[in-house]
PDB file of C-alpha atoms in Angstrom:
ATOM      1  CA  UNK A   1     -17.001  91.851  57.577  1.00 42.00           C
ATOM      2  CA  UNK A   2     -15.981  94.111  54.917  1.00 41.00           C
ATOM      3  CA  UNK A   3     -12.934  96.433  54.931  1.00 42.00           C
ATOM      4  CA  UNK A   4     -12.171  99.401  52.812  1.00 46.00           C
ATOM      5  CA  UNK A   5      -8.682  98.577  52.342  1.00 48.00           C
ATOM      6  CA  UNK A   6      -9.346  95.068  50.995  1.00 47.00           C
ATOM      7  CA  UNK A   7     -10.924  96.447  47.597  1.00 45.00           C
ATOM      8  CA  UNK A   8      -9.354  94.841  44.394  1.00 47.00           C
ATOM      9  CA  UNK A   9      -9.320  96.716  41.396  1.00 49.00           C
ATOM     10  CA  UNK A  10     -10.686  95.237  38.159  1.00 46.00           C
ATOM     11  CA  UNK A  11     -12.613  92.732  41.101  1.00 46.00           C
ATOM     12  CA  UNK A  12     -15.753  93.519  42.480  1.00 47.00           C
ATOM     13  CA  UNK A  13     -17.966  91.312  44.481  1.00 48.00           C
ATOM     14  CA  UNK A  14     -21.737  92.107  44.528  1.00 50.00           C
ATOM     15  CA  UNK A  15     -24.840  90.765  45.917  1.00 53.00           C
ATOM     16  CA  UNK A  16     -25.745  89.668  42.556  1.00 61.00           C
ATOM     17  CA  UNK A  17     -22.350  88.115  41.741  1.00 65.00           C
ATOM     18  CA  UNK A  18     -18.532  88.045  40.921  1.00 71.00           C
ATOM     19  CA  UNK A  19     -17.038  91.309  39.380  1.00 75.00           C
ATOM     20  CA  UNK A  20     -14.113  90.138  36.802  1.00 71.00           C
ATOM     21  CA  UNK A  21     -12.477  92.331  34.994  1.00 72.00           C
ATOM     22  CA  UNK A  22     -14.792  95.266  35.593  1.00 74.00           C
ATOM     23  CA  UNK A  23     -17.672  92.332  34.144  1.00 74.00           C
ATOM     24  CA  UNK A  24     -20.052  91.216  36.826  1.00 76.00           C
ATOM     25  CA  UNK A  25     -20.380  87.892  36.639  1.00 75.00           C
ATOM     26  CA  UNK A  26     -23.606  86.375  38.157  1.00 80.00           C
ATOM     27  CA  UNK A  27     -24.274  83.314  39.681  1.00 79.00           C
ATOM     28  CA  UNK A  28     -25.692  81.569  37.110  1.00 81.00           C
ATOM     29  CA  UNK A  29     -23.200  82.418  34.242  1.00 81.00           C
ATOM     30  CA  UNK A  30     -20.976  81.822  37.122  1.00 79.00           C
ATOM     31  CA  UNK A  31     -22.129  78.142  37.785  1.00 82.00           C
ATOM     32  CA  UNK A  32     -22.517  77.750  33.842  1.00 83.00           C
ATOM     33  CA  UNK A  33     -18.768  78.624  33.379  1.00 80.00           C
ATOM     34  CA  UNK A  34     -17.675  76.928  36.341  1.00 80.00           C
ATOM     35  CA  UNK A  35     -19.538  73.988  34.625  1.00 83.00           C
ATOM     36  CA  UNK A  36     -18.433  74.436  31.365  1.00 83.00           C
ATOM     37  CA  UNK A  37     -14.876  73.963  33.178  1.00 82.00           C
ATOM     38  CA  UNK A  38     -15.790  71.169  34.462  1.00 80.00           C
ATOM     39  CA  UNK A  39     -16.322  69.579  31.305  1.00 80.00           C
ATOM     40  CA  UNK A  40     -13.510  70.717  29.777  1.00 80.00           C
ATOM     41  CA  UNK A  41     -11.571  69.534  32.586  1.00 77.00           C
ATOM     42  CA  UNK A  42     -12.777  66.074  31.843  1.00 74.00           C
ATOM     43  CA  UNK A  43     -12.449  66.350  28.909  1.00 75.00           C
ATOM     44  CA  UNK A  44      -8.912  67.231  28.824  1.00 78.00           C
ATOM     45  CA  UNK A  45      -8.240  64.649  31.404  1.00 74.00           C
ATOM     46  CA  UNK A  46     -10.169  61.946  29.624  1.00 70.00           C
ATOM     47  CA  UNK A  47      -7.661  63.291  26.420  1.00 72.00           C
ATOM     48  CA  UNK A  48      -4.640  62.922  28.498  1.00 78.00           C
ATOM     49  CA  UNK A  49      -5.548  59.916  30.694  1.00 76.00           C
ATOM     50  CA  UNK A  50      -8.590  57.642  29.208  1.00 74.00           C
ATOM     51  CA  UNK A  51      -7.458  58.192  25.483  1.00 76.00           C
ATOM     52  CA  UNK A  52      -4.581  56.299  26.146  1.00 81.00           C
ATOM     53  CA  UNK A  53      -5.833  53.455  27.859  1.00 82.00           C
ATOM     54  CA  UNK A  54      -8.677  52.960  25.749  1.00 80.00           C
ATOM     55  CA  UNK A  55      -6.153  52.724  22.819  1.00 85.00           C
ATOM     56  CA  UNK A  56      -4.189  50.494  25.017  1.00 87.00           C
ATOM     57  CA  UNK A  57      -7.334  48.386  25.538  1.00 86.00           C
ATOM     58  CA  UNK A  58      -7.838  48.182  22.107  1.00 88.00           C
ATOM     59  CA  UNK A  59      -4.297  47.040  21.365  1.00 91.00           C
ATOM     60  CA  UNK A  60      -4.830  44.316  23.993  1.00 91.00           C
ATOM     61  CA  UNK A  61      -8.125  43.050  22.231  1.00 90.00           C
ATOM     62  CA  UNK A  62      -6.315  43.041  19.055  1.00 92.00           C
ATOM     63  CA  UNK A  63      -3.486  41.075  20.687  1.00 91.00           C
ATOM     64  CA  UNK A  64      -5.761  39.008  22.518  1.00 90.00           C
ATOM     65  CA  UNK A  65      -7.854  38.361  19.325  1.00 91.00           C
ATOM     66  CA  UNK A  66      -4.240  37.235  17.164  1.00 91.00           C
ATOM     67  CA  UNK A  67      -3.397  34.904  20.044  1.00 89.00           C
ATOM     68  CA  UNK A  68      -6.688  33.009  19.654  1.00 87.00           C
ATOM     69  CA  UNK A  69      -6.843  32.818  16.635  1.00 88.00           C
ATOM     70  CA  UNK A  70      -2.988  31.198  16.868  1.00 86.00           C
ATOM     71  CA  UNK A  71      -3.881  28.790  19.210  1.00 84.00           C
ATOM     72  CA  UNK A  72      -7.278  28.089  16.822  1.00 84.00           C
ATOM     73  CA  UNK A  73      -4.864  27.406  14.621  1.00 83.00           C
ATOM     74  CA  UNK A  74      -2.300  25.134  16.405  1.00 80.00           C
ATOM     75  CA  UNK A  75      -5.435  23.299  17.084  1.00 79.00           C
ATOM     76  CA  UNK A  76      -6.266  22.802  13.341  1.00 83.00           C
ATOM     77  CA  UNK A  77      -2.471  22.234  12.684  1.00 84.00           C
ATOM     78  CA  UNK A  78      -2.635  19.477  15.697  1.00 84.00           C
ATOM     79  CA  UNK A  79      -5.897  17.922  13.799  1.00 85.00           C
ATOM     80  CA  UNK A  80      -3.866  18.291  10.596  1.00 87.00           C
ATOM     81  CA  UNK A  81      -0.680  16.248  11.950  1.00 89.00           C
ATOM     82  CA  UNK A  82      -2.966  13.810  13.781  1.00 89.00           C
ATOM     83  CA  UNK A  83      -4.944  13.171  10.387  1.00 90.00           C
ATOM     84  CA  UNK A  84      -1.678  12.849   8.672  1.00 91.00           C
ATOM     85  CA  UNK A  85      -0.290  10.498  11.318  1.00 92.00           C
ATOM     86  CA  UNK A  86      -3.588   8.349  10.760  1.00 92.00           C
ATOM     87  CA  UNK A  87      -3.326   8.718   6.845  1.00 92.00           C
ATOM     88  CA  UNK A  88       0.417   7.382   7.130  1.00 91.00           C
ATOM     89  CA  UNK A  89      -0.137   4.133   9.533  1.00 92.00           C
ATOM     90  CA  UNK A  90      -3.237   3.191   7.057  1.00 91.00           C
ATOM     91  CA  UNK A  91      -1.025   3.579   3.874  1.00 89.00           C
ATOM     92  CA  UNK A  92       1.998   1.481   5.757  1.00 87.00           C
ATOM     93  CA  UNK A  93      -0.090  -1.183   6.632  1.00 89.00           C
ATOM     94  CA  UNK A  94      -1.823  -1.328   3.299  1.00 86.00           C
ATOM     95  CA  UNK A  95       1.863  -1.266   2.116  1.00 81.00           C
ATOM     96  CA  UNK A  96       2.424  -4.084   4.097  1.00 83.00           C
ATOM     97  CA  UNK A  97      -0.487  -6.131   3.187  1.00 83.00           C
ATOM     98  CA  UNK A  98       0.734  -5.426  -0.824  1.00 80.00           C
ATOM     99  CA  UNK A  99       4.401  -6.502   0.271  1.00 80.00           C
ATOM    100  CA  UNK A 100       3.291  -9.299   2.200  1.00 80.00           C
ATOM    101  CA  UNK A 101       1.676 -10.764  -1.490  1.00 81.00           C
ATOM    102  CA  UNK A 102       5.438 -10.706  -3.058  1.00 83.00           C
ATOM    103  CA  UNK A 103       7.853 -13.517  -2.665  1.00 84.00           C
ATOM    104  CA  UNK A 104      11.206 -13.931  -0.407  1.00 86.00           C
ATOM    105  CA  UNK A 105      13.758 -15.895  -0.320  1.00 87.00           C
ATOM    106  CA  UNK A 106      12.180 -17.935   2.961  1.00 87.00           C
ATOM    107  CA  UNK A 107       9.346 -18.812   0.486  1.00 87.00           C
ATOM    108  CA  UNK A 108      11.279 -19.177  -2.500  1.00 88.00           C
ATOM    109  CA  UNK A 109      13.159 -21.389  -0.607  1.00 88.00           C
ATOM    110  CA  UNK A 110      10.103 -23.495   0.050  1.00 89.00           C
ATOM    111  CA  UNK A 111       8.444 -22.911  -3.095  1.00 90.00           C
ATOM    112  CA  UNK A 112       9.196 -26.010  -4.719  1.00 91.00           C
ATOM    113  CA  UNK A 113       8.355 -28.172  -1.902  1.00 90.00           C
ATOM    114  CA  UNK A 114       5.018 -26.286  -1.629  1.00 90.00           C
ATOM    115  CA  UNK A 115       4.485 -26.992  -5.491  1.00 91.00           C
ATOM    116  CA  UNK A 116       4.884 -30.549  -4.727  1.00 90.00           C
ATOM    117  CA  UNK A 117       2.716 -30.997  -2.251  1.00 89.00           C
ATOM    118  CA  UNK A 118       0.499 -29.283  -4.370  1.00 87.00           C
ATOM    119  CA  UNK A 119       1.220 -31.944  -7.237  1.00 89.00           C
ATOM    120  CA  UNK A 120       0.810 -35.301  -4.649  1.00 87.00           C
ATOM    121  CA  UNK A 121      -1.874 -33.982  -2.944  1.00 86.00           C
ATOM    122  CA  UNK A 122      -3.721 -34.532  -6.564  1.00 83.00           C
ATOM    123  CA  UNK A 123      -2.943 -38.398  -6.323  1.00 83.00           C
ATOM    124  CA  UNK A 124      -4.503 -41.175  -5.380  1.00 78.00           C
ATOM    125  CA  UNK A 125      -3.192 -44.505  -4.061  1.00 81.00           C
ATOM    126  CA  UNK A 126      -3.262 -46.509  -6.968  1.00 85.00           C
ATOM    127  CA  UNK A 127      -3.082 -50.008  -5.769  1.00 89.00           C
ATOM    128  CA  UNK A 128      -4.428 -52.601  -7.652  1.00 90.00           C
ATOM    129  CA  UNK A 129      -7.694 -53.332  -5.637  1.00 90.00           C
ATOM    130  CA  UNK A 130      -8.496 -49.643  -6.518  1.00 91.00           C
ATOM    131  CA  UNK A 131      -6.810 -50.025 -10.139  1.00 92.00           C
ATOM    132  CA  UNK A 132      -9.513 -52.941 -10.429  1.00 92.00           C
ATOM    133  CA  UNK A 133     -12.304 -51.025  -7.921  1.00 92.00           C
ATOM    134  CA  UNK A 134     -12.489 -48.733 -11.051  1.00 91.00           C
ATOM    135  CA  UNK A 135     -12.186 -50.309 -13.744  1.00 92.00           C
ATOM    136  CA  UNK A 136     -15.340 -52.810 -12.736  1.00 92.00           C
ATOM    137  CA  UNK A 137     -16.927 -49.262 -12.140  1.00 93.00           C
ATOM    138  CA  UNK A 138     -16.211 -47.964 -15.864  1.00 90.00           C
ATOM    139  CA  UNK A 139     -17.657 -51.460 -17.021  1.00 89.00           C
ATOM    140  CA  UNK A 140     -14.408 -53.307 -18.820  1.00 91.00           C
ATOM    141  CA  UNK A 141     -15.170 -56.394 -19.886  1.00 90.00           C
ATOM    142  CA  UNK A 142     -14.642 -59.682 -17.520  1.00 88.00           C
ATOM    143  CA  UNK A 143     -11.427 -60.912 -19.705  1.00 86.00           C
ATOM    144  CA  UNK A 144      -9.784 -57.826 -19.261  1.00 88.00           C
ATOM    145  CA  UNK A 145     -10.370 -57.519 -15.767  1.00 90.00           C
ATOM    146  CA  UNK A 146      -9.003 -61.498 -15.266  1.00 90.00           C
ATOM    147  CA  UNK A 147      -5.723 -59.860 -16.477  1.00 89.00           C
ATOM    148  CA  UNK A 148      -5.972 -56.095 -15.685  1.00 89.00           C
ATOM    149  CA  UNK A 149      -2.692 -55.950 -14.066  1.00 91.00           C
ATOM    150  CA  UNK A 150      -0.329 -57.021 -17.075  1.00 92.00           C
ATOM    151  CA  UNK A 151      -2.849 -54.622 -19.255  1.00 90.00           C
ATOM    152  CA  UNK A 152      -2.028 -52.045 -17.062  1.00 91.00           C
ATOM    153  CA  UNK A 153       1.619 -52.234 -17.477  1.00 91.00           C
ATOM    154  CA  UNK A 154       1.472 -52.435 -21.104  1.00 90.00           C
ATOM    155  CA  UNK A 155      -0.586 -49.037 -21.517  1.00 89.00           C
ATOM    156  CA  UNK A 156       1.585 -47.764 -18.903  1.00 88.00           C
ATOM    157  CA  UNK A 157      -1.249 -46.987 -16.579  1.00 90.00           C
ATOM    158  CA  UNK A 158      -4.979 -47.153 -17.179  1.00 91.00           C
ATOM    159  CA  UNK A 159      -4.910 -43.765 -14.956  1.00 92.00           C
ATOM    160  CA  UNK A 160      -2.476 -41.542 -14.589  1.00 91.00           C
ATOM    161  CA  UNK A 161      -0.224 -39.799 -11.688  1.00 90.00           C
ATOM    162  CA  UNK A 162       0.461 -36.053 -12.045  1.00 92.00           C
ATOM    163  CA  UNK A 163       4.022 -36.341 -11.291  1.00 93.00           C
ATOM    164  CA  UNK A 164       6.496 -32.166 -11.509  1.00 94.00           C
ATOM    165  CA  UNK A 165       9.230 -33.675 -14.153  1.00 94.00           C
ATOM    166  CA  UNK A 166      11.300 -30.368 -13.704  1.00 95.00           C
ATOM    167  CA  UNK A 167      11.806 -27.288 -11.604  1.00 94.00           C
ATOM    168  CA  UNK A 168      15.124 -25.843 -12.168  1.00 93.00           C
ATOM    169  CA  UNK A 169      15.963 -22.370 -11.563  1.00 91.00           C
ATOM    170  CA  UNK A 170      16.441 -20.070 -14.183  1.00 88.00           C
ATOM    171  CA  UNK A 171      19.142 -17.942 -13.470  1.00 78.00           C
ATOM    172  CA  UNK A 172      20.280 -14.544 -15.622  1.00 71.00           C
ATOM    173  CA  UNK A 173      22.369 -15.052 -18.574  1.00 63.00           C
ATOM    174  CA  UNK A 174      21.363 -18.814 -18.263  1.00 55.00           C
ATOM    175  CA  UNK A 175      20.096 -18.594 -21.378  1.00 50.00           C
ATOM    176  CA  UNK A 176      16.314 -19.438 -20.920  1.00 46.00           C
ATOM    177  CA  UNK A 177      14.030 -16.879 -21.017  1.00 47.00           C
ATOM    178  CA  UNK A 178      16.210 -14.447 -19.190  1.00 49.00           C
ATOM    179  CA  UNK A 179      16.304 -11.226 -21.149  1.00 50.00           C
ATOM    180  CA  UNK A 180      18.751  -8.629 -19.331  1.00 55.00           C
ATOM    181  CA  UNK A 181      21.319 -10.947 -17.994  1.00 55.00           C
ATOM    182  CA  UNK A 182      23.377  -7.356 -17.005  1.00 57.00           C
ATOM    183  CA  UNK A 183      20.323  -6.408 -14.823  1.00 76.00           C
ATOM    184  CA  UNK A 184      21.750  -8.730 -12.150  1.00 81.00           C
ATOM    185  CA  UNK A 185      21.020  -7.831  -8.325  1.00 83.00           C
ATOM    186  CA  UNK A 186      24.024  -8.566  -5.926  1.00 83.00           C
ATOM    187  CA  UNK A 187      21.648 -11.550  -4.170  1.00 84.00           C
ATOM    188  CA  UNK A 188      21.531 -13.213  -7.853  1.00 84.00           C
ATOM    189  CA  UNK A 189      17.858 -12.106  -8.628  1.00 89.00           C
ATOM    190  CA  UNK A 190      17.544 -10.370 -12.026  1.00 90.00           C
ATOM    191  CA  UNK A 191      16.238  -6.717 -11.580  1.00 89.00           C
ATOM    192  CA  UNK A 192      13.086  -6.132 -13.945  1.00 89.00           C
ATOM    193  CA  UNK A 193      13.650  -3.494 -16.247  1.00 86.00           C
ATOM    194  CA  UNK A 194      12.110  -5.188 -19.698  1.00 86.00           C
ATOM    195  CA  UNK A 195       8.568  -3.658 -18.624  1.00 86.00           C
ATOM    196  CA  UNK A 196       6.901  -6.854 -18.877  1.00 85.00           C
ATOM    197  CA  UNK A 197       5.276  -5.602 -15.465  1.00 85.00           C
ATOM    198  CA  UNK A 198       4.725  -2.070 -16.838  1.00 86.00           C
ATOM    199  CA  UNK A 199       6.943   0.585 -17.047  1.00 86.00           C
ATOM    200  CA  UNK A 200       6.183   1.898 -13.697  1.00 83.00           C
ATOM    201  CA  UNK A 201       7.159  -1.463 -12.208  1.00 83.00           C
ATOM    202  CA  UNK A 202      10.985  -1.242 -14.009  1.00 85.00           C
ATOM    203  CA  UNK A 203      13.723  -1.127 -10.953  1.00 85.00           C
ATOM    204  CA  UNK A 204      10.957  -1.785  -8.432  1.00 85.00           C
ATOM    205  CA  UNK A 205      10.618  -5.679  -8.477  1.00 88.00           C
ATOM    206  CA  UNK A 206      13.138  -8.617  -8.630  1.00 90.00           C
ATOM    207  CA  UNK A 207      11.974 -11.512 -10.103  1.00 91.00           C
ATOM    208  CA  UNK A 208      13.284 -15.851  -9.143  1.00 92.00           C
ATOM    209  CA  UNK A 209      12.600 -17.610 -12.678  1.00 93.00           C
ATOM    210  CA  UNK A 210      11.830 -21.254 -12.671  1.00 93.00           C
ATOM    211  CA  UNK A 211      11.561 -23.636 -15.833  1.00 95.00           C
ATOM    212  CA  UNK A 212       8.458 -25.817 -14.782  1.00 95.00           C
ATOM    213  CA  UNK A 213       7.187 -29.256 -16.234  1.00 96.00           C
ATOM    214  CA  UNK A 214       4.482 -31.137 -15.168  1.00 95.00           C
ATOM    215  CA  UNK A 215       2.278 -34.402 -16.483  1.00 94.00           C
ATOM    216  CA  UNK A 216      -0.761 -35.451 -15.513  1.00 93.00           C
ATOM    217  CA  UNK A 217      -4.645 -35.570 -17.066  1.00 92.00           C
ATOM    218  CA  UNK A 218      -6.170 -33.135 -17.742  1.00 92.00           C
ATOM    219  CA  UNK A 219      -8.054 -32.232 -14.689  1.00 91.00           C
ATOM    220  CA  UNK A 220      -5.165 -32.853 -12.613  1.00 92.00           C
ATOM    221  CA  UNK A 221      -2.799 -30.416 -14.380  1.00 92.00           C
ATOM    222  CA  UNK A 222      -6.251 -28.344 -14.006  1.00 91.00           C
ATOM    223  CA  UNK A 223      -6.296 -28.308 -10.236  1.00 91.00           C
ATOM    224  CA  UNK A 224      -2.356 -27.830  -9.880  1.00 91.00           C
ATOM    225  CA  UNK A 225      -2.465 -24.676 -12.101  1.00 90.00           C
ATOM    226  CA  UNK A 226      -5.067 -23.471 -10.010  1.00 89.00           C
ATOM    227  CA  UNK A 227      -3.825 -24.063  -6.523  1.00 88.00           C
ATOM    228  CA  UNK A 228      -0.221 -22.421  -7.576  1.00 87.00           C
ATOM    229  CA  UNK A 229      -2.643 -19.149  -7.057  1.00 84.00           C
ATOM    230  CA  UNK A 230      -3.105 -20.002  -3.603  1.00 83.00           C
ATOM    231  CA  UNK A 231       0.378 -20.063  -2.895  1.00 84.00           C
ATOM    232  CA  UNK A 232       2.278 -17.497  -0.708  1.00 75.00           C
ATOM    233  CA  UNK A 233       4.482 -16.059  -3.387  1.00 80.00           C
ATOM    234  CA  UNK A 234       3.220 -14.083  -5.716  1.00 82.00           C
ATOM    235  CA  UNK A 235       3.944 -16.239  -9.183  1.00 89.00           C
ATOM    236  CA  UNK A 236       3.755 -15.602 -12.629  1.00 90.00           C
ATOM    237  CA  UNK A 237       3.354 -18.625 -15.343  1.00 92.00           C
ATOM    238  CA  UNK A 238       4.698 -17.621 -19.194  1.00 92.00           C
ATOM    239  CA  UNK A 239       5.464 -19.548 -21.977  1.00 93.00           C
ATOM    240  CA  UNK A 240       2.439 -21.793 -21.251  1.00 94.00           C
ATOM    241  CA  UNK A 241       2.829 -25.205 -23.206  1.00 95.00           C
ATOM    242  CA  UNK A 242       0.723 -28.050 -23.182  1.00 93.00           C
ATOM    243  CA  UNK A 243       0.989 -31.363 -25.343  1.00 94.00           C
ATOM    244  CA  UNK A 244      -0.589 -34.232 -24.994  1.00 91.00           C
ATOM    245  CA  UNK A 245       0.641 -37.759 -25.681  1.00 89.00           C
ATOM    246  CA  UNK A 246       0.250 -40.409 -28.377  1.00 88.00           C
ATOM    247  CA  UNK A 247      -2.890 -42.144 -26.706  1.00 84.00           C
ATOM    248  CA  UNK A 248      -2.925 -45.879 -26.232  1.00 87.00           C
ATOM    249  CA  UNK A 249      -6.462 -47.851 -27.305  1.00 90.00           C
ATOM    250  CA  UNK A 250      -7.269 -51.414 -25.941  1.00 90.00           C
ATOM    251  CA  UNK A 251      -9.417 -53.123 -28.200  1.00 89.00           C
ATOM    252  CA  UNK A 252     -11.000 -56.975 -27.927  1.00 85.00           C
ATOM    253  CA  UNK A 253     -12.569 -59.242 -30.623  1.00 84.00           C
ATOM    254  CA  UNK A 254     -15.246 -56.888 -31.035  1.00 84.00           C
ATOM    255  CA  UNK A 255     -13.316 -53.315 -31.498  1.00 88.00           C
ATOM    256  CA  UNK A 256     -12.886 -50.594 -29.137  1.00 89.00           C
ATOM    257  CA  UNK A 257     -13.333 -50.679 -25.588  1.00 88.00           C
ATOM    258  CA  UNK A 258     -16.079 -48.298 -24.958  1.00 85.00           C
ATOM    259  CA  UNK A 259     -15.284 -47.070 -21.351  1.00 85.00           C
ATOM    260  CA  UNK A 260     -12.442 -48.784 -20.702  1.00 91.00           C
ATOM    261  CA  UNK A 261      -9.381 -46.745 -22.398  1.00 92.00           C
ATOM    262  CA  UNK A 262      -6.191 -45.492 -20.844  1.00 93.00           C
ATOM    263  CA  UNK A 263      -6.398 -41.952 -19.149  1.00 92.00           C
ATOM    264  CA  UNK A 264      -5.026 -39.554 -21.845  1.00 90.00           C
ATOM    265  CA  UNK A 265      -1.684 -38.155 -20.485  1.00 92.00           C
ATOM    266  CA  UNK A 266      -0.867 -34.717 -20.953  1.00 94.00           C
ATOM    267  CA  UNK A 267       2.612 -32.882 -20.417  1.00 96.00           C
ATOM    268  CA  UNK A 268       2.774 -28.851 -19.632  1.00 96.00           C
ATOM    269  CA  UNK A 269       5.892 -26.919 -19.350  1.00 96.00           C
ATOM    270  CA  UNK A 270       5.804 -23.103 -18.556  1.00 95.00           C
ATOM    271  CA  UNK A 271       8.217 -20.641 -16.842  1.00 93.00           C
ATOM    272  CA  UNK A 272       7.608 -19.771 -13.314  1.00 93.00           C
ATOM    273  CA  UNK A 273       8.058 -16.441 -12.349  1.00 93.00           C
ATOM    274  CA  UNK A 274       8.624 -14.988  -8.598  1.00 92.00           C
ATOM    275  CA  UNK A 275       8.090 -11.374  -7.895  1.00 90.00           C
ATOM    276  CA  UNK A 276      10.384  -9.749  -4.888  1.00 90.00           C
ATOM    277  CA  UNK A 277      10.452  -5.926  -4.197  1.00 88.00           C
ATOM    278  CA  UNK A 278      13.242  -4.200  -3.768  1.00 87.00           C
ATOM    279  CA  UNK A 279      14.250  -3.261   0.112  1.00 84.00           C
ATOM    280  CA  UNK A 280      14.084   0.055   0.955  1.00 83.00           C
ATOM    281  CA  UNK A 281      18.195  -0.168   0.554  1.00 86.00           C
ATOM    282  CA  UNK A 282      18.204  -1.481  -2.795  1.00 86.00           C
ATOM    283  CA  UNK A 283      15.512   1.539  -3.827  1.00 84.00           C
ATOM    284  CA  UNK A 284      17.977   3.939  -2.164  1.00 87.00           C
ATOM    285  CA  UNK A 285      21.022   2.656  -4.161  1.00 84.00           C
ATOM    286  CA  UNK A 286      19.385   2.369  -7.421  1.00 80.00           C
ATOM    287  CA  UNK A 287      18.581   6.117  -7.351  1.00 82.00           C
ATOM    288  CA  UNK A 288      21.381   7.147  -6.288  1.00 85.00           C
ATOM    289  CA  UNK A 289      23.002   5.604  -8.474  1.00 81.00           C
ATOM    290  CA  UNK A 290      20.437   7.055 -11.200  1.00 79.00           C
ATOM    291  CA  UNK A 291      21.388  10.666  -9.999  1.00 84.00           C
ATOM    292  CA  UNK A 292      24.738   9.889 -10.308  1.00 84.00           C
ATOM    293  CA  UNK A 293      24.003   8.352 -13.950  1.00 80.00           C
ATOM    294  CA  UNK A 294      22.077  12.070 -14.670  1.00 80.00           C
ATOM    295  CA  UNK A 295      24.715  14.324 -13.405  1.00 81.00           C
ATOM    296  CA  UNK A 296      27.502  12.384 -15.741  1.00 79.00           C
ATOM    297  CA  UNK A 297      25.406  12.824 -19.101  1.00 74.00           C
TER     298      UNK A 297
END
């Protein structure tokens, strides 16, 4: 239905298409524009609506991507503090092991009845049967063994007894061997500062000095020397002397005794030294009281 009065001007519909603005428009260009506005509506709404959230989305991968790689690297930091952890117990207990090698003052304390156990342990029971038992087994003559008891007594022993003459403590400013009497701790053990451990070792170690003397042949002061190695403490010998006495010959009607002499006595003396660390107190005072030392020069 068509009616006069409803004519637009400027607007024209045809048969063949739109009339805009005096310009027909036909179906086709129509449906192309009408398309092209359709694109350019998405456009615009994919500028004002999708733009955003893809930027958003991006943010969010970013963001996502920093908090896994923060939680990668907790993970390493975890590994990092568990390594460390495992790197600390093994250097404490090797720590230990190296501490457990110094002396105390439990086994200083027992020191010198370890040492002579050491030294009896080394002895035999000398009775006479055995006094005898060997000499017939070195091959002395018949006379002397008739009368090998009052020859024994006047060569004061055909064998000999390792027997510790002295172990007497050696304290600072005593006057033997010490050499920094000042560098006493408060427990009475002299602090090592003379290097003769190193520099490195200065103010790190105590030391427990004993003068130490000893007699006995020579495989007997031998074996002691050796066994004070297998002692707990961790000792030290200095000043090594060995000297070994006048030696007693028996002789008969036809010279020496081949075989048959006295056991040559021999008497060693050394000094004794005990290594202690200092306690994790003691290191603490002594620097401080180094700092303090700095900060007044």
């Amino acid at each position: 239905m068509a009616y006069d009065n409803d004519f637009i001007p400027g607007e024209e519909e045809t048969t063949n298409g739109i009339v805009f603005m005096g310009v027909t428009i036909s179906p086709p260009i129509l449906g192309v524009l009408l398309a092209v506005l359709g694109v350019g509506g998405g456009v615009w709404l994919a500028y004002q609506f999708v733009q955003p959230l893809m930027a958003q989305r991006q943010e969010l991968q970013v963001e996502i991507a920093e908090k896994e790689t923060q939680i990668d690297a907790q993970g390493n930091i975890q590994e990092q503090i568990e390594r460390a952890e495992a790197e600390r117990d093994e250097v404490q207990a090797l720590q230990q092991d190296v501490l457990s090698m110094f002396a105390n003052p439990d086994s200083l304390e027992t020191l010198l009845l370890d040492i002579n156990q050491q030294v009896n342990q080394r002895n035999a029971n000398l009775s006479a049967d055995e006094i005898r038992t060997r000499l017939v087994a070195q091959g002395c003559p018949s006379g002397l063994l008739e009368d090998f008891t009052n020859v024994n007594e006047r060569v004061n022993g055909f064998f000999t007894e390792v027997s510790l003459q002295e172990f007497t403590p050696v304290f600072p400013g005593g006057g033997r061997g010490q050499t920094n009497a000042a560098a006493v701790m408060p427990d009475g053990y002299e602090l090592v500062t003379d290097s003769s451990f190193g520099r490195q070792a200065n103010e790190q170690l105590k030391r427990q000095t004993y003068a130490v003397q000893m007699q006995g042949n020579f495989a007997q002061t031998q074996t002691v020397l050796r066994r004070l190695e297998e002692l707990q403490p961790l000792l030290v010998v200095r000043e090594f002397r060995s000297q070994q006495e006048t030696p007693t010959f028996i002789y008969d009607d036809n010279g020496l005794l081949a075989n048959c002499q006295p056991e040559a006595k021999i008497t060693t003396s050394f000094r004794l030294e005990a290594l202690l660390p200092l306690s994790q107190e003691e290191l603490r005072q002594r620097l401080q009281s180094d700092e303090a030392e700095e900060e007044e020069s």
